[in-house]
């Protein structure tokens, strides 16, 4: 299993860069950031500095969208970073949430998402692509290689992910829900004639090392509100009786709205509807041993990467314990002599 750290690009940017370097020191393979240009600083500028000051970490958005950035510009950013730093990027993409809603926009359609994935991937992988009636390519890109991982919850988005995604991003760490979601993506891949094992499955959630359960829940309850915001969209489209895990639709019954000014923040003041049970199921909280136990369950159902959100007050200690205890426990042991 690989491990990623998910950061917000709050100022100063030097703090984000420092956390990315610390994540690499503690054995994390990926550093992800939110991509919401009004709420936080521009991530792609910061990626360049992170890549310049690290040796192996991969960076990418968690997640970008096809609405707020021109597809060819997005592809150019990644091809340029790869030329500069040696193919150390990955593109997380979805229909669009905070980045579009803060500007009173709307998420793109699934058809637009599908087309954007194709255009961005072809260009960013140094290949020509048909776009708006012309064949386009970057004449300066030679060896750029980058995967596109799709973030999805709804049935049709999961189907699209299985059909075209290099990876799948699920933003919650409930083992039962993850098993259901991954199963739908794998089924769609098989139906499309793809090898499901070629898809990277990434589960993401807040992770907090500690023993004060009430405090950890208070620091991570925001996540249930964020997930609930996505689930509400699905319920509006499919209803509560659709083909979707009931645990997700049940807990948002008390949801009254969402304020993007508190998006992804530990001090979110409108997530009281999220019960403790959901916080515990969706997040990874507790001692190192509790983290290892839950991550082993996730690995057993096919999760390739766990990406932990660091939006809380115990960032450095959580990274340290992962580096010294959790990550080694989830990796195959090696012996000097056998």
mmCIF file of C-alpha atoms in Angstrom, residues 105-296:
data_model
loop_
_atom_site.group_PDB
_atom_site.id
_atom_site.type_symbol
_atom_site.label_atom_id
_atom_site.label_comp_id
_atom_site.label_asym_id
_atom_site.label_seq_id
_atom_site.Cartn_x
_atom_site.Cartn_y
_atom_site.Cartn_z
ATOM 1 C CA UNK A 105 -21.135 27.780 -11.349
ATOM 2 C CA UNK A 106 -22.218 24.180 -11.731
ATOM 3 C CA UNK A 107 -20.366 20.878 -11.950
ATOM 4 C CA UNK A 108 -19.781 19.709 -15.518
ATOM 5 C CA UNK A 109 -21.805 16.883 -17.002
ATOM 6 C CA UNK A 110 -20.417 13.358 -17.051
ATOM 7 C CA UNK A 111 -20.092 13.614 -20.824
ATOM 8 C CA UNK A 112 -17.938 16.726 -20.443
ATOM 9 C CA UNK A 113 -15.877 15.033 -17.740
ATOM 10 C CA UNK A 114 -15.282 12.032 -19.998
ATOM 11 C CA UNK A 115 -14.178 14.206 -22.918
ATOM 12 C CA UNK A 116 -11.930 16.355 -20.728
ATOM 13 C CA UNK A 117 -10.163 13.296 -19.327
ATOM 14 C CA UNK A 118 -9.381 12.142 -22.857
ATOM 15 C CA UNK A 119 -8.105 15.525 -24.031
ATOM 16 C CA UNK A 120 -6.025 16.243 -20.922
ATOM 17 C CA UNK A 121 -4.516 12.748 -20.784
ATOM 18 C CA UNK A 122 -3.542 12.628 -24.441
ATOM 19 C CA UNK A 123 -1.905 16.044 -24.447
ATOM 20 C CA UNK A 124 -0.188 15.591 -21.069
ATOM 21 C CA UNK A 125 1.187 12.242 -22.274
ATOM 22 C CA UNK A 126 2.868 13.855 -25.286
ATOM 23 C CA UNK A 127 0.261 12.591 -27.762
ATOM 24 C CA UNK A 128 -1.896 14.446 -30.317
ATOM 25 C CA UNK A 129 -5.640 14.739 -29.735
ATOM 26 C CA UNK A 130 -8.708 15.934 -31.600
ATOM 27 C CA UNK A 131 -10.116 19.019 -29.868
ATOM 28 C CA UNK A 132 -12.667 21.528 -31.142
ATOM 29 C CA UNK A 133 -12.205 20.539 -34.759
ATOM 30 C CA UNK A 134 -8.415 20.469 -34.827
ATOM 31 C CA UNK A 135 -5.595 18.070 -34.041
ATOM 32 C CA UNK A 136 -3.561 19.513 -31.183
ATOM 33 C CA UNK A 137 -0.315 18.523 -29.519
ATOM 34 C CA UNK A 138 2.521 20.079 -27.555
ATOM 35 C CA UNK A 139 5.486 20.264 -29.965
ATOM 36 C CA UNK A 140 7.834 20.673 -26.988
ATOM 37 C CA UNK A 141 6.593 17.641 -25.010
ATOM 38 C CA UNK A 142 8.512 14.424 -25.634
ATOM 39 C CA UNK A 143 8.442 12.105 -22.631
ATOM 40 C CA UNK A 144 5.712 13.406 -20.342
ATOM 41 C CA UNK A 145 3.683 10.625 -18.709
ATOM 42 C CA UNK A 146 0.837 11.200 -16.254
ATOM 43 C CA UNK A 147 -2.189 9.236 -15.050
ATOM 44 C CA UNK A 148 -5.693 10.626 -14.556
ATOM 45 C CA UNK A 149 -7.523 9.446 -11.437
ATOM 46 C CA UNK A 150 -11.254 10.117 -11.242
ATOM 47 C CA UNK A 151 -13.106 11.104 -8.057
ATOM 48 C CA UNK A 152 -16.638 9.693 -8.000
ATOM 49 C CA UNK A 153 -19.556 8.693 -5.775
ATOM 50 C CA UNK A 154 -22.665 8.296 -7.945
ATOM 51 C CA UNK A 155 -23.504 5.176 -9.989
ATOM 52 C CA UNK A 156 -22.931 6.757 -13.391
ATOM 53 C CA UNK A 157 -19.727 8.473 -12.292
ATOM 54 C CA UNK A 158 -18.437 5.142 -10.961
ATOM 55 C CA UNK A 159 -19.260 3.554 -14.313
ATOM 56 C CA UNK A 160 -17.349 6.293 -16.138
ATOM 57 C CA UNK A 161 -14.377 5.792 -13.830
ATOM 58 C CA UNK A 162 -14.207 2.101 -14.616
ATOM 59 C CA UNK A 163 -14.411 2.823 -18.326
ATOM 60 C CA UNK A 164 -11.762 5.561 -18.620
ATOM 61 C CA UNK A 165 -9.934 6.203 -15.333
ATOM 62 C CA UNK A 166 -6.332 5.263 -14.648
ATOM 63 C CA UNK A 167 -7.241 5.458 -10.988
ATOM 64 C CA UNK A 168 -10.247 5.886 -8.730
ATOM 65 C CA UNK A 169 -10.426 8.347 -5.820
ATOM 66 C CA UNK A 170 -12.981 7.640 -3.094
ATOM 67 C CA UNK A 171 -13.176 10.342 -0.452
ATOM 68 C CA UNK A 172 -14.193 8.300 2.588
ATOM 69 C CA UNK A 173 -12.643 5.372 4.443
ATOM 70 C CA UNK A 174 -15.692 3.314 5.411
ATOM 71 C CA UNK A 175 -14.681 -0.252 4.572
ATOM 72 C CA UNK A 176 -18.154 -1.443 3.573
ATOM 73 C CA UNK A 177 -18.872 1.575 1.376
ATOM 74 C CA UNK A 178 -15.401 1.400 -0.177
ATOM 75 C CA UNK A 179 -15.919 -2.260 -1.022
ATOM 76 C CA UNK A 180 -19.213 -1.427 -2.746
ATOM 77 C CA UNK A 181 -17.758 1.524 -4.683
ATOM 78 C CA UNK A 182 -14.628 -0.322 -5.781
ATOM 79 C CA UNK A 183 -16.789 -3.233 -6.880
ATOM 80 C CA UNK A 184 -18.842 -0.964 -9.138
ATOM 81 C CA UNK A 185 -15.719 0.502 -10.728
ATOM 82 C CA UNK A 186 -14.240 -2.945 -11.302
ATOM 83 C CA UNK A 187 -17.499 -4.193 -12.864
ATOM 84 C CA UNK A 188 -17.577 -1.224 -15.242
ATOM 85 C CA UNK A 189 -13.956 -1.808 -16.221
ATOM 86 C CA UNK A 190 -14.622 -5.455 -17.009
ATOM 87 C CA UNK A 191 -17.741 -4.585 -19.026
ATOM 88 C CA UNK A 192 -15.653 -2.126 -21.048
ATOM 89 C CA UNK A 193 -13.020 -4.761 -21.780
ATOM 90 C CA UNK A 194 -10.459 -3.232 -19.436
ATOM 91 C CA UNK A 195 -8.327 -4.961 -16.823
ATOM 92 C CA UNK A 196 -9.699 -3.855 -13.408
ATOM 93 C CA UNK A 197 -6.341 -4.626 -11.830
ATOM 94 C CA UNK A 198 -4.779 -1.910 -13.964
ATOM 95 C CA UNK A 199 -6.805 0.736 -12.091
ATOM 96 C CA UNK A 200 -5.268 2.263 -8.973
ATOM 97 C CA UNK A 201 -7.753 2.461 -6.104
ATOM 98 C CA UNK A 202 -7.197 5.349 -3.696
ATOM 99 C CA UNK A 203 -9.224 5.875 -0.517
ATOM 100 C CA UNK A 204 -8.926 9.289 1.129
ATOM 101 C CA UNK A 205 -10.048 10.506 4.542
ATOM 102 C CA UNK A 206 -8.887 12.568 7.521
ATOM 103 C CA UNK A 207 -6.333 10.683 9.609
ATOM 104 C CA UNK A 208 -5.468 11.623 13.165
ATOM 105 C CA UNK A 209 -3.139 9.853 15.576
ATOM 106 C CA UNK A 210 -4.323 10.264 19.171
ATOM 107 C CA UNK A 211 -6.355 8.855 22.054
ATOM 108 C CA UNK A 212 -8.858 11.647 22.793
ATOM 109 C CA UNK A 213 -11.774 10.389 20.728
ATOM 110 C CA UNK A 214 -13.997 13.430 21.285
ATOM 111 C CA UNK A 215 -11.260 15.849 20.237
ATOM 112 C CA UNK A 216 -10.352 13.836 17.146
ATOM 113 C CA UNK A 217 -14.010 13.758 16.104
ATOM 114 C CA UNK A 218 -14.328 17.492 16.596
ATOM 115 C CA UNK A 219 -11.284 18.042 14.395
ATOM 116 C CA UNK A 220 -12.548 15.810 11.579
ATOM 117 C CA UNK A 221 -16.358 16.156 11.644
ATOM 118 C CA UNK A 222 -16.057 18.626 8.756
ATOM 119 C CA UNK A 223 -15.337 15.678 6.470
ATOM 120 C CA UNK A 224 -18.796 14.180 6.950
ATOM 121 C CA UNK A 225 -20.234 17.526 5.901
ATOM 122 C CA UNK A 226 -18.094 17.615 2.768
ATOM 123 C CA UNK A 227 -19.046 14.068 1.805
ATOM 124 C CA UNK A 228 -22.680 14.858 2.590
ATOM 125 C CA UNK A 229 -22.542 17.707 0.122
ATOM 126 C CA UNK A 230 -21.670 15.253 -2.660
ATOM 127 C CA UNK A 231 -24.212 12.689 -1.461
ATOM 128 C CA UNK A 232 -26.951 15.333 -1.491
ATOM 129 C CA UNK A 233 -26.334 15.864 -5.203
ATOM 130 C CA UNK A 234 -26.735 12.135 -5.805
ATOM 131 C CA UNK A 235 -29.925 11.923 -3.731
ATOM 132 C CA UNK A 236 -31.361 14.863 -5.671
ATOM 133 C CA UNK A 237 -30.736 12.960 -8.880
ATOM 134 C CA UNK A 238 -31.530 9.354 -7.941
ATOM 135 C CA UNK A 239 -33.629 9.653 -4.776
ATOM 136 C CA UNK A 240 -33.035 7.809 -1.510
ATOM 137 C CA UNK A 241 -34.065 4.442 -2.961
ATOM 138 C CA UNK A 242 -31.431 4.353 -5.691
ATOM 139 C CA UNK A 243 -28.635 1.829 -6.072
ATOM 140 C CA UNK A 244 -26.413 3.434 -3.444
ATOM 141 C CA UNK A 245 -25.196 2.491 0.062
ATOM 142 C CA UNK A 246 -27.953 3.402 2.524
ATOM 143 C CA UNK A 247 -25.525 4.554 5.210
ATOM 144 C CA UNK A 248 -24.669 7.511 2.974
ATOM 145 C CA UNK A 249 -28.237 8.598 2.318
ATOM 146 C CA UNK A 250 -29.450 8.094 5.897
ATOM 147 C CA UNK A 251 -27.071 10.420 7.687
ATOM 148 C CA UNK A 252 -27.706 13.480 5.488
ATOM 149 C CA UNK A 253 -31.391 13.579 6.468
ATOM 150 C CA UNK A 254 -30.613 16.355 8.973
ATOM 151 C CA UNK A 255 -28.462 18.352 6.572
ATOM 152 C CA UNK A 256 -29.686 21.946 6.117
ATOM 153 C CA UNK A 257 -27.111 23.409 3.729
ATOM 154 C CA UNK A 258 -23.435 24.002 3.164
ATOM 155 C CA UNK A 259 -21.213 27.055 3.560
ATOM 156 C CA UNK A 260 -18.148 26.896 1.343
ATOM 157 C CA UNK A 261 -16.411 29.504 3.484
ATOM 158 C CA UNK A 262 -15.903 26.650 5.982
ATOM 159 C CA UNK A 263 -15.130 24.013 3.350
ATOM 160 C CA UNK A 264 -12.584 21.470 4.553
ATOM 161 C CA UNK A 265 -11.939 23.260 7.856
ATOM 162 C CA UNK A 266 -11.785 21.736 11.329
ATOM 163 C CA UNK A 267 -13.811 24.671 12.681
ATOM 164 C CA UNK A 268 -16.703 24.058 10.302
ATOM 165 C CA UNK A 269 -19.770 25.296 12.194
ATOM 166 C CA UNK A 270 -22.591 23.642 10.235
ATOM 167 C CA UNK A 271 -21.848 19.917 10.410
ATOM 168 C CA UNK A 272 -23.670 19.085 13.643
ATOM 169 C CA UNK A 273 -25.878 16.735 11.631
ATOM 170 C CA UNK A 274 -22.896 14.371 11.188
ATOM 171 C CA UNK A 275 -23.110 11.749 13.979
ATOM 172 C CA UNK A 276 -20.100 10.314 15.782
ATOM 173 C CA UNK A 277 -20.670 6.946 14.099
ATOM 174 C CA UNK A 278 -20.207 8.499 10.662
ATOM 175 C CA UNK A 279 -17.059 10.350 11.739
ATOM 176 C CA UNK A 280 -15.585 7.088 13.005
ATOM 177 C CA UNK A 281 -16.594 5.148 9.890
ATOM 178 C CA UNK A 282 -15.499 7.740 7.331
ATOM 179 C CA UNK A 283 -12.200 8.752 8.968
ATOM 180 C CA UNK A 284 -9.160 6.920 10.332
ATOM 181 C CA UNK A 285 -8.758 7.894 13.982
ATOM 182 C CA UNK A 286 -7.051 6.597 17.097
ATOM 183 C CA UNK A 287 -3.806 4.912 18.019
ATOM 184 C CA UNK A 288 -1.287 3.619 15.523
ATOM 185 C CA UNK A 289 -2.632 0.105 16.112
ATOM 186 C CA UNK A 290 -6.179 1.224 15.266
ATOM 187 C CA UNK A 291 -4.958 2.890 12.078
ATOM 188 C CA UNK A 292 -3.064 -0.229 11.044
ATOM 189 C CA UNK A 293 -6.103 -2.452 11.651
ATOM 190 C CA UNK A 294 -8.409 -0.312 9.512
ATOM 191 C CA UNK A 295 -5.863 0.148 6.747
ATOM 192 C CA UNK A 296 -5.307 -3.604 6.612
#
